[in-house]
PDB file of C-alpha atoms in Angstrom:
ATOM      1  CA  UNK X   1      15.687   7.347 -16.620  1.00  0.00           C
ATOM      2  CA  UNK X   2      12.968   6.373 -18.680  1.00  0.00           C
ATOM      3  CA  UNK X   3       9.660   8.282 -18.781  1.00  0.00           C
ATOM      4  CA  UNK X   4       6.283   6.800 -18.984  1.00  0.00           C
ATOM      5  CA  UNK X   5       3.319   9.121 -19.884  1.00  0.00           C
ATOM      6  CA  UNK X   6      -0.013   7.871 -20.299  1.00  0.00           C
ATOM      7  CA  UNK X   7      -3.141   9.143 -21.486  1.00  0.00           C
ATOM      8  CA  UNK X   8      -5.877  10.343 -20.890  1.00  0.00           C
ATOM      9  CA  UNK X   9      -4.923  11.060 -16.980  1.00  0.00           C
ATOM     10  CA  UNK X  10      -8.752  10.160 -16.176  1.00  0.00           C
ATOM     11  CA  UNK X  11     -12.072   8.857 -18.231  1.00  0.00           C
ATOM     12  CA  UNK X  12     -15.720   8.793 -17.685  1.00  0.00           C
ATOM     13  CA  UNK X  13     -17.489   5.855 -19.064  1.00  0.00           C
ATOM     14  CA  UNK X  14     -20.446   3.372 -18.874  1.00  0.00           C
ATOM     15  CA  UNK X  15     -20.313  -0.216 -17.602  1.00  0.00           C
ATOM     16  CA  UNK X  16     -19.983  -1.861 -21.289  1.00  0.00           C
ATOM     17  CA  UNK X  17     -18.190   1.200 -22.618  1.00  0.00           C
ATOM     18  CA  UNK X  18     -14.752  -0.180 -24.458  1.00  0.00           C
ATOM     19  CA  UNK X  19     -12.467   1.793 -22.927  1.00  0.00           C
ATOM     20  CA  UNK X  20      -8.541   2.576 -24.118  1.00  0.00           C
ATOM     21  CA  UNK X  21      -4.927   3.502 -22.847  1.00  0.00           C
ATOM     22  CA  UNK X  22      -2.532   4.760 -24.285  1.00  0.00           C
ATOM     23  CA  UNK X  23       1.496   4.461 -22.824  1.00  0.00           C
ATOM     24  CA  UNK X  24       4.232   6.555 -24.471  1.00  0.00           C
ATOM     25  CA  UNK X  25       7.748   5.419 -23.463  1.00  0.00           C
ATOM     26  CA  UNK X  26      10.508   7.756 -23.625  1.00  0.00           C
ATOM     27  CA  UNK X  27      12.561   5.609 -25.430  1.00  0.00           C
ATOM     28  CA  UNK X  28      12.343   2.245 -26.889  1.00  0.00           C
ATOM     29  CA  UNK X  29      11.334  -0.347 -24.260  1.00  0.00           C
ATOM     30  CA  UNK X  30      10.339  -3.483 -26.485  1.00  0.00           C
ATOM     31  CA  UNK X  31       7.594  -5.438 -24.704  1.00  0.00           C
ATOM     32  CA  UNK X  32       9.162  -4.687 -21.332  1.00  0.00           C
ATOM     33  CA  UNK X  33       5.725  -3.165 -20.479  1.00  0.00           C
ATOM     34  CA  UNK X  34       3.507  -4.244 -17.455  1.00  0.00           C
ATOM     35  CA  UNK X  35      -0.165  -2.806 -17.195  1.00  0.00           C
ATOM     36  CA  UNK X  36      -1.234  -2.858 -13.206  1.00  0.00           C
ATOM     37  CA  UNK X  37      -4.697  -2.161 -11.340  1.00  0.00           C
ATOM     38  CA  UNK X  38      -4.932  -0.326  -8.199  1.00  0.00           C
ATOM     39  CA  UNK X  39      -8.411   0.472  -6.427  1.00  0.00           C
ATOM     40  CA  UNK X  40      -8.478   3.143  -3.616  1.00  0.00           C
ATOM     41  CA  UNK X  41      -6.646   1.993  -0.270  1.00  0.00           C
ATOM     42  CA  UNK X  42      -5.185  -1.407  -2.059  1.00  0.00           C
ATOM     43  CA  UNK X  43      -2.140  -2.482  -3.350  1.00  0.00           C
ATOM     44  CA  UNK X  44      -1.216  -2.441  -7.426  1.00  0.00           C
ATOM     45  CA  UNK X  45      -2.090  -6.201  -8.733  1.00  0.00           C
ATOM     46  CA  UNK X  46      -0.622  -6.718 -12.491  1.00  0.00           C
ATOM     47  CA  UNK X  47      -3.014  -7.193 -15.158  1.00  0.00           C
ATOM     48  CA  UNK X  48      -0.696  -7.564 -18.255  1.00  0.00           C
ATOM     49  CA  UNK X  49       2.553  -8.358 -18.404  1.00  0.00           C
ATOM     50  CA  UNK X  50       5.443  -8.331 -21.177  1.00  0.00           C
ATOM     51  CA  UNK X  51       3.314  -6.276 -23.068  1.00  0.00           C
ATOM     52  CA  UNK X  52       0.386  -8.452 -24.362  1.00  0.00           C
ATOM     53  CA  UNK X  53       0.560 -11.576 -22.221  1.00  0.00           C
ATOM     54  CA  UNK X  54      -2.487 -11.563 -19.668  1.00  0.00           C
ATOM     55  CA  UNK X  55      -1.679 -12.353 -16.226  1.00  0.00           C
ATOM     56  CA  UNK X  56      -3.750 -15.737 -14.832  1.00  0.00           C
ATOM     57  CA  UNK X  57      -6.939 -14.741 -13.323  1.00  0.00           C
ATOM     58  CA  UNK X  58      -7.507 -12.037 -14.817  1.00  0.00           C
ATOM     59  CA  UNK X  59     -10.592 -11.233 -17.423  1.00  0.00           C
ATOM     60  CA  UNK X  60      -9.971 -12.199 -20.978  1.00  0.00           C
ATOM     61  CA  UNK X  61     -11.757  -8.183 -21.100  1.00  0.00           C
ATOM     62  CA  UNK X  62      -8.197  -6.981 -20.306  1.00  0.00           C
ATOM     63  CA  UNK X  63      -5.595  -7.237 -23.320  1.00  0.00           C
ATOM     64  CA  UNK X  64      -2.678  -5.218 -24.030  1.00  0.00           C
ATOM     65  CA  UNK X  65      -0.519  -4.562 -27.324  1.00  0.00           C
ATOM     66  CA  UNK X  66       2.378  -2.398 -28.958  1.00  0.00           C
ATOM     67  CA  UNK X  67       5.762  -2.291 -28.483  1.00  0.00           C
ATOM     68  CA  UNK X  68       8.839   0.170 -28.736  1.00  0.00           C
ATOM     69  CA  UNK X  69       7.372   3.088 -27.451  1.00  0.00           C
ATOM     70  CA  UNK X  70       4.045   2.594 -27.814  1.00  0.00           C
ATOM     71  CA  UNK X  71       1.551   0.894 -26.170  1.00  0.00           C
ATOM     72  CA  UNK X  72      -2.383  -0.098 -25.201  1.00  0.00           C
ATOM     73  CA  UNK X  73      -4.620  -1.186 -22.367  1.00  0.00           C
ATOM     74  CA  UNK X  74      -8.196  -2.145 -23.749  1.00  0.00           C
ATOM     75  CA  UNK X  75     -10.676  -3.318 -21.614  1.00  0.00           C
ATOM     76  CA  UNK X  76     -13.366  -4.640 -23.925  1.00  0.00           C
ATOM     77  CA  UNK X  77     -16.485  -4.241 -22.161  1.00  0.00           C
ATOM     78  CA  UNK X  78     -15.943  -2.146 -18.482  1.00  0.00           C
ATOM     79  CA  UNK X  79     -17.735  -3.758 -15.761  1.00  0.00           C
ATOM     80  CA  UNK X  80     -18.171  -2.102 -12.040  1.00  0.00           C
ATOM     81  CA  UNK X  81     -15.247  -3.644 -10.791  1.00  0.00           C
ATOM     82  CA  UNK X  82     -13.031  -2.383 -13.634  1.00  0.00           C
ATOM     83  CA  UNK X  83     -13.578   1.215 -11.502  1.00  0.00           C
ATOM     84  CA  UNK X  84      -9.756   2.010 -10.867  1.00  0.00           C
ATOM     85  CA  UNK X  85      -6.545   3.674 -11.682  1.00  0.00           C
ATOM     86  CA  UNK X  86      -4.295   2.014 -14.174  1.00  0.00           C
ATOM     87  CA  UNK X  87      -0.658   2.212 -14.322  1.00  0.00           C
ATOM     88  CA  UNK X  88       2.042   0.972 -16.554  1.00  0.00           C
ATOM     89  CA  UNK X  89       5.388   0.213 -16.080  1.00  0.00           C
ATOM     90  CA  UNK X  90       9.088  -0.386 -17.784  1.00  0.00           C
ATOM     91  CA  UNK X  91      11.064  -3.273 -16.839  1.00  0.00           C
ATOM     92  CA  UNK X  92      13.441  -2.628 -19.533  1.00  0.00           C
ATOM     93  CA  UNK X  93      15.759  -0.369 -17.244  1.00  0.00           C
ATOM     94  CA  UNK X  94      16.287   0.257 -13.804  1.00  0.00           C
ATOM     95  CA  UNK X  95      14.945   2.771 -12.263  1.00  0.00           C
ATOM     96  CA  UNK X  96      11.966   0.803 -12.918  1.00  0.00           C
ATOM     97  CA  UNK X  97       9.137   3.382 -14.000  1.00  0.00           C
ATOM     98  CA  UNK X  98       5.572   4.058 -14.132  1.00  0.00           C
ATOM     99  CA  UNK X  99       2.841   6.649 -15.859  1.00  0.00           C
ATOM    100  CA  UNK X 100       1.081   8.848 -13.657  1.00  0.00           C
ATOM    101  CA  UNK X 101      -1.984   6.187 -13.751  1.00  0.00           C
ATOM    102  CA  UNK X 102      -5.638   6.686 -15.546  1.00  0.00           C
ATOM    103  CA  UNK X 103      -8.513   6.522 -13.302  1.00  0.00           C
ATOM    104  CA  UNK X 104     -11.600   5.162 -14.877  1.00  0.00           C
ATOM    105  CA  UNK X 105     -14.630   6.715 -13.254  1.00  0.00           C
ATOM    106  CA  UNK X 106     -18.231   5.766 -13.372  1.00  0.00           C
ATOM    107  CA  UNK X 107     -20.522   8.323 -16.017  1.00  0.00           C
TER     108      UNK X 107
ATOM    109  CA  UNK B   1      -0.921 -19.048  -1.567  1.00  0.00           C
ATOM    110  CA  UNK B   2       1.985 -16.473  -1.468  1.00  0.00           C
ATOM    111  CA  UNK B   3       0.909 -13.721   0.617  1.00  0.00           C
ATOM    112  CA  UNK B   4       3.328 -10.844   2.078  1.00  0.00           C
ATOM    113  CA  UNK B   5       2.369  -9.190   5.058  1.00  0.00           C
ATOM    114  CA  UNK B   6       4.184  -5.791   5.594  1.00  0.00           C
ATOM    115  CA  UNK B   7       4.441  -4.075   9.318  1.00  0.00           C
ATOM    116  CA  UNK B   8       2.369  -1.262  10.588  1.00  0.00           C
ATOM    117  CA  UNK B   9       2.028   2.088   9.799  1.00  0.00           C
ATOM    118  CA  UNK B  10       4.796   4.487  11.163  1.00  0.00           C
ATOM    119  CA  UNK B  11       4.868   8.213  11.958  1.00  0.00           C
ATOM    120  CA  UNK B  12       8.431   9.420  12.147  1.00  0.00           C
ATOM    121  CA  UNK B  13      10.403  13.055  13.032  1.00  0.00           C
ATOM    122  CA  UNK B  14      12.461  14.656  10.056  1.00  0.00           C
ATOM    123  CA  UNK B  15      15.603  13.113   9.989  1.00  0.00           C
ATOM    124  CA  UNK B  16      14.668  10.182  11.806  1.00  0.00           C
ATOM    125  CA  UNK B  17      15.118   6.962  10.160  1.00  0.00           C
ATOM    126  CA  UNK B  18      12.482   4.086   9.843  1.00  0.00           C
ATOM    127  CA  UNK B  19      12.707   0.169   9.117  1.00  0.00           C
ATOM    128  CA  UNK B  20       9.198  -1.306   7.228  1.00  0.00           C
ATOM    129  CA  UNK B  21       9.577  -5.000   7.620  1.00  0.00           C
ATOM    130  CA  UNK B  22       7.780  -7.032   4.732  1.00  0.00           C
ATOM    131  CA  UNK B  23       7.140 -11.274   5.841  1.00  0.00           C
ATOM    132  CA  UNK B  24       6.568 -13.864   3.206  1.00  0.00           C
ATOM    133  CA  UNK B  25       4.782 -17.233   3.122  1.00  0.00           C
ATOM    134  CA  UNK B  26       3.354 -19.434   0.452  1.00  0.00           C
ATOM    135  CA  UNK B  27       6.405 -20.011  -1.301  1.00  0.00           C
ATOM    136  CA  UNK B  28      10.440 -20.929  -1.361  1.00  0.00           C
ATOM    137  CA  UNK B  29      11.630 -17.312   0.211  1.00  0.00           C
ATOM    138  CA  UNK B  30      15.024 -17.322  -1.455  1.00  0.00           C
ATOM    139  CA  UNK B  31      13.661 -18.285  -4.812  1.00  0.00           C
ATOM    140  CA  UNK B  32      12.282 -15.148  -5.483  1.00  0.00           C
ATOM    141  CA  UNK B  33      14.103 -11.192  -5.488  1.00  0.00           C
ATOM    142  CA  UNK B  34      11.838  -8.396  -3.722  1.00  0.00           C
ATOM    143  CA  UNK B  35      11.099  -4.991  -4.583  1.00  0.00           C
ATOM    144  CA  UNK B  36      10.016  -1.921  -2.493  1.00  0.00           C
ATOM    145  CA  UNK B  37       7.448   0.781  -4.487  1.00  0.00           C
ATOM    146  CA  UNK B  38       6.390   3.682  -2.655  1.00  0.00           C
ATOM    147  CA  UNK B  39       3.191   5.767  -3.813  1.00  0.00           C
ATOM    148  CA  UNK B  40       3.228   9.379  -2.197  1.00  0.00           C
ATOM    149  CA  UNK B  41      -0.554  10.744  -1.724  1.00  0.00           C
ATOM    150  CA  UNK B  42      -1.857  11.678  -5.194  1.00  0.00           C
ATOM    151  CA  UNK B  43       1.421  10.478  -6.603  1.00  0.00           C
ATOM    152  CA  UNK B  44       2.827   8.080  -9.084  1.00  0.00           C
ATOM    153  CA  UNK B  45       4.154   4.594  -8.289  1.00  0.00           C
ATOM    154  CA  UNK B  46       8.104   5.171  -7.937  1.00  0.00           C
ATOM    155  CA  UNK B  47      10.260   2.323  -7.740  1.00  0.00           C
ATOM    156  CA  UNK B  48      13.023   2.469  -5.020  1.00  0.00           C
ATOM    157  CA  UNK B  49      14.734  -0.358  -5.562  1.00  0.00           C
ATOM    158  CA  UNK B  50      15.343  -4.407  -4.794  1.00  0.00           C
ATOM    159  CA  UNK B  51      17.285  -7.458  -3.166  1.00  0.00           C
ATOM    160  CA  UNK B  52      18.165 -10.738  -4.707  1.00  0.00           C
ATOM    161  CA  UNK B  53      16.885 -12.764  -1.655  1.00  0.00           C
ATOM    162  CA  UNK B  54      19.095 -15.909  -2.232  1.00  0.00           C
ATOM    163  CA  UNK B  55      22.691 -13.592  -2.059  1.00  0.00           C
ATOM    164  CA  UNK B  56      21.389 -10.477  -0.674  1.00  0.00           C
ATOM    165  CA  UNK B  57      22.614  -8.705  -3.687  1.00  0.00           C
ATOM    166  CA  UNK B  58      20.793  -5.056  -3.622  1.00  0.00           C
ATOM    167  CA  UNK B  59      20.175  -2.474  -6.512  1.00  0.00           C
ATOM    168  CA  UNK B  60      18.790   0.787  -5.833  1.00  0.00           C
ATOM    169  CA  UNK B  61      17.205   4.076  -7.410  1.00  0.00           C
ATOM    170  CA  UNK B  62      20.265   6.823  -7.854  1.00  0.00           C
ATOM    171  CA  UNK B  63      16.915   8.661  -6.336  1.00  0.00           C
ATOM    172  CA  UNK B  64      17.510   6.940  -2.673  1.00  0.00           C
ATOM    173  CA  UNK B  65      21.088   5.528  -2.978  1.00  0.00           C
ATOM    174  CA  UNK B  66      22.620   6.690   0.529  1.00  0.00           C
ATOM    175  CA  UNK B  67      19.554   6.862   2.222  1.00  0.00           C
ATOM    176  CA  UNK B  68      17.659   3.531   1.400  1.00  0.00           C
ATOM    177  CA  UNK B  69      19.031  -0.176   2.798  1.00  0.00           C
ATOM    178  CA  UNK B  70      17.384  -3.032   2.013  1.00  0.00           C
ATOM    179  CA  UNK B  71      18.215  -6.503   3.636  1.00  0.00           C
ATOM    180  CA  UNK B  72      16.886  -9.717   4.444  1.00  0.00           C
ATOM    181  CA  UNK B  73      16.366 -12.493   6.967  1.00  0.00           C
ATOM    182  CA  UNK B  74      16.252 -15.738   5.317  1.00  0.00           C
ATOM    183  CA  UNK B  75      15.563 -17.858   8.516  1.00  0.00           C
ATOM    184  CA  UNK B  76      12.619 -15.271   9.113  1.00  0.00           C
ATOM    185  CA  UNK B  77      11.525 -15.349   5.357  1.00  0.00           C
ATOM    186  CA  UNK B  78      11.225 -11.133   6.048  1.00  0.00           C
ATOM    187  CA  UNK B  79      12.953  -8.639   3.716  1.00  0.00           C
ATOM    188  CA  UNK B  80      13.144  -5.051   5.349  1.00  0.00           C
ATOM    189  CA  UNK B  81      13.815  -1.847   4.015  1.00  0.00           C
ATOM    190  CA  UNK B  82      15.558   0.759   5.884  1.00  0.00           C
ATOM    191  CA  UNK B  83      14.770   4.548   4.544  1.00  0.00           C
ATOM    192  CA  UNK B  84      17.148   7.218   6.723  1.00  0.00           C
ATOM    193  CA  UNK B  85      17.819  11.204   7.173  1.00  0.00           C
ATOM    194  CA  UNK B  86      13.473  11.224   6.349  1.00  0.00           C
ATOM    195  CA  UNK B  87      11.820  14.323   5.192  1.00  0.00           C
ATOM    196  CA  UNK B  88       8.214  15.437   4.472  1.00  0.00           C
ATOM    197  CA  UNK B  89       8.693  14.360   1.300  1.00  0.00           C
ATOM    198  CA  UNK B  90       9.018  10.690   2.255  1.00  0.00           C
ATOM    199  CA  UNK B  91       5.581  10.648   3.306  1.00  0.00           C
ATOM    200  CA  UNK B  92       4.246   7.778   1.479  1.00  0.00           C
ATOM    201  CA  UNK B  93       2.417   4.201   1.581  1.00  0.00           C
ATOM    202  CA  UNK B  94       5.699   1.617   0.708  1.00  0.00           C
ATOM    203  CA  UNK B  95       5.040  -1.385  -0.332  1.00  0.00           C
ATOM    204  CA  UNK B  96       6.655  -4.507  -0.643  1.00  0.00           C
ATOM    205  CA  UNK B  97       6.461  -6.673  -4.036  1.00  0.00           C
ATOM    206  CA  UNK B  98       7.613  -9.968  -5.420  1.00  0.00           C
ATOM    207  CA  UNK B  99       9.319 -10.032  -8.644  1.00  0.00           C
ATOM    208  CA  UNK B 100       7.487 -12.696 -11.470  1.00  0.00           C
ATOM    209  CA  UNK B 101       9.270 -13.657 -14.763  1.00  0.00           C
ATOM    210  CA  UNK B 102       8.864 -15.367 -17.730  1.00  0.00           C
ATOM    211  CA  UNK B 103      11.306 -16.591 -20.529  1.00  0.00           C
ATOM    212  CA  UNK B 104      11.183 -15.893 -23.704  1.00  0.00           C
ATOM    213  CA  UNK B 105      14.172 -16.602 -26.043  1.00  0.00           C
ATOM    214  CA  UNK B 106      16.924 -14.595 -25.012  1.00  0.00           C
ATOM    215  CA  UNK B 107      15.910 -12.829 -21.977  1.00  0.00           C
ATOM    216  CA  UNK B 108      13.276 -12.849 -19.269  1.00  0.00           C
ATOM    217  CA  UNK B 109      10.331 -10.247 -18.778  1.00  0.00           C
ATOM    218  CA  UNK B 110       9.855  -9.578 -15.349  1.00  0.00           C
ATOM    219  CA  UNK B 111       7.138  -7.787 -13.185  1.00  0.00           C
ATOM    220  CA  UNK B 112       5.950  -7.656  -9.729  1.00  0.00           C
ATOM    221  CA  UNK B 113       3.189  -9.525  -8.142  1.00  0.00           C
ATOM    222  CA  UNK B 114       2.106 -10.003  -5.138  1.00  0.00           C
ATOM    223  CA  UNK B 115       2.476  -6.777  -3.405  1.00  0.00           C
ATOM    224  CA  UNK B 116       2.204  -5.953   0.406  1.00  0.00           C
ATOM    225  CA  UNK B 117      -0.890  -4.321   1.694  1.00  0.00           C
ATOM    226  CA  UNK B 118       1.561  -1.514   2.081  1.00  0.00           C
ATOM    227  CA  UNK B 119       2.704   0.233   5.189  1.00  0.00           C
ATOM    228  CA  UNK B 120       1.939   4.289   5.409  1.00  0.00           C
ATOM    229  CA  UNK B 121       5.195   6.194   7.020  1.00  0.00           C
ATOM    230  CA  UNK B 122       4.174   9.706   7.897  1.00  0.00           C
ATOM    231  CA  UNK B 123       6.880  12.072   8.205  1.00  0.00           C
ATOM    232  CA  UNK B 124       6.009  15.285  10.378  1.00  0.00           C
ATOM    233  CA  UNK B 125       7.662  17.407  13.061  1.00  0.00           C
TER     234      UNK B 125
END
């Protein structure tokens, strides 16, 4: 199976703060790398998808890059709804797999 | 819009077996494959698996094979998944998710979205 480790596993930071995340694949993936949200008590919604391609709806704030093993969430300027724990996820394999999540948490 | 509506939360006996339903509007059922994701309190997002809806094809996580089923009703648009012989361990939110794709030359990049609200199974004696 793949692993997926991300870092950091959590972050303090301001609303405005541009915040980073880092994804490490086990082994080369490509751009088969998704980028999901989840907020306490709610299901994942994806964010990025096939590595840098943002998902409709979703803030131009969000972008994602890399590919191979490694790879980047930025959100440019946090805002209070950004509050949440961040996953990604290979779809270049099955088992499908995910990091452990960042949660971003208010300073 | 689509939408998937999962059942209700279950509490179960070890070694019991439990069935989470998962319904589907908004969009042609069959057209689409389904996944299940289960998130175990504190835990990761692990992937258990996933049913072509249109042949009823499965493929599932080595992790689960044996003890995870999943099926589908096509004149219900409802996919279930069946998780048997259920230990503490299996206590977890599952959730149901539709796969997305896009093209690009050569093969397709796929993800998940929407997802289920989720449905909690607690497993306790």
């Amino acid at each position: 199976d793949i692993q997926m480790t991300q870092s950091p596993s959590s972050l303090s930071a301001s609303v405005g703060d541009r915040v980073t995340i880092t994804c490490r694949a086990s082994q080369s993936i490509s751009s088969y790398l998704n980028w999901y949200q989840q907020k306490p008590g709610k299901a994942p919604k994806v964010l990025i998808y096939a590595a840098p391609s943002l998902q409709s709806g979703v803030p131009s704030r969000f972008s994602g890059s890399g590919s191979g093993t490694d790879f980047t969430l930025t959100i440019s300027s946090l805002q209070p709804e950004d509050f949440a724990t961040y996953y990604c996820q290979q779809s270049y394999s099955t088992p499908w797999t995910f990091g452990q999540g960042t949660k971003v948490e208010i300073k | 819009q689509v939408q998937l509506v999962q059942s209700g939360a279950e509490v179960k006996k070890p070694g019991a077996s439990v069935k989470v339903s998962c319904k589907a509007s908004g969009y042609t059922f069959i057209s689409y494959a389904m996944h299940w994701v289960r998130q175990a309190p504190g835990q990761r997002l692990e992937w258990m698996g996933w049913i072509n809806v249109g042949n009823g094809d499965t493929k599932y996580s080595q992790k689960f094979q044996g003890r995870v089923t999943i099926t589908r009703e096509t004149s219900a648009s409802t996919v279930y998944m069946e998780l048997s012989s259920l230990r503490s361990e299996d206590t977890a939110a599952y959730y149901c998710a539709r796969v997305s794709w896009v093209a690009v030359p050569g093969t397709r990049h796929y993800w998940v979205d929407p997802w289920g609200q989720g449905t909690l199974v607690t497993v306790s004696s």
